[in-house]
Amino acid sequence: MRRRTILFALLVPLALAGCNEKQAAKIPPPHRMTAEDIGHYCGMNVLEHPGPKGHIFAASLMEPVWFSSVRDTIAFTMLPDEPKDIQAIYVSDMGKAPDWDKPGADNWIEARKALYVIESRVKSGMGGDEAVPFSDRAAAEKFIGENGGRIVGFDDVPRDYVLTSVNVTGAAAAGEAAEAPPAERSRRTP
């Protein structure tokens, strides 16, 4: 009996570790951006806009959700009506991008590991403020030297910067509507 107990005690942690590895293996890798990818809020092809892009995988959705800007990508994670079962968030690594107009089809970084330049003079592909992602601090600092701004981490991108700044994308409008009192929401046009 004692031998079984010891064997059981040794096998349970191994079995649980195997479960954790299987869960970690379920995190989808980034997809290559193609002409078929449509921005979630703008309904337009993401390749038609300059600047960094993003895509999110949620367990409840069969396909990744694409965004024409990183700001919209971050907004998706903050808006109350969007899925919360997020498995992975990927954004363009602008330190590896050929240039602003061509951010690259497969130079992704996990969004929660990126550094973001906010409050720069550069605007998103949709014309609004942008959170410009980098994997390398030196590349982010070089960008700041050329365009202004400041560096923050994913969790430090201000909610107001993402949801209430003047912007022409659906994400900002949705964020402002979500925060407005019901009477004011009904007066706003989509």
Phi, psi and omega in degrees: 000316180298322181297319178295320180297316179295315178299315178299315180298328179280326183281328182300310178299324178294319179295318179294322177297321177298321177296317180297322178295320179295321178295317179295324180291341181284349179292117184291142176285161178296151176262152174285133180288133182228175180292346179274352184278122185249133179297132184301316185268326184266340180071018182245160178297128184295334180288346182280358184238143175284172175088173184291152181239177176206161170212147185234139173252130175237142182300328183277356181245143184280331183237159175292154176261126184259151181224140180280352177211157177289326178301317177294325178299313180293321179302320179306321182286342183260336186285135186293334184270358180269155180303144180252001180269049184290129179263321182203147177231125179238140178228156179295132174274101185288347172289340180251002181285142176303315174191178184299321181287336180231086185288353180100145183268343184212024177262066185269152172228145176296125189303324183285350178258351184280159168258143184239134171264119177244164177065029177273175177281346183280137181254156179292171178299338179262004174095000182259181175299152182229151171255105189269116186272145177218147173268343186241124182299321181298320178294321178295318180294323176297317178301318179297319178300328181267333189230000183077183179108187178213158184263134174221162174273173182305310182288349182257002174291119185299135178304317180297324179296322182279318190258337186239356177292156178297126183202152180262002181274160178296332183297315180293319179297319179294319179295318179293320179294322181294329182269346182282151175299152183308319182296320180289324178300319183291338179277339183280148175262148182292000000 
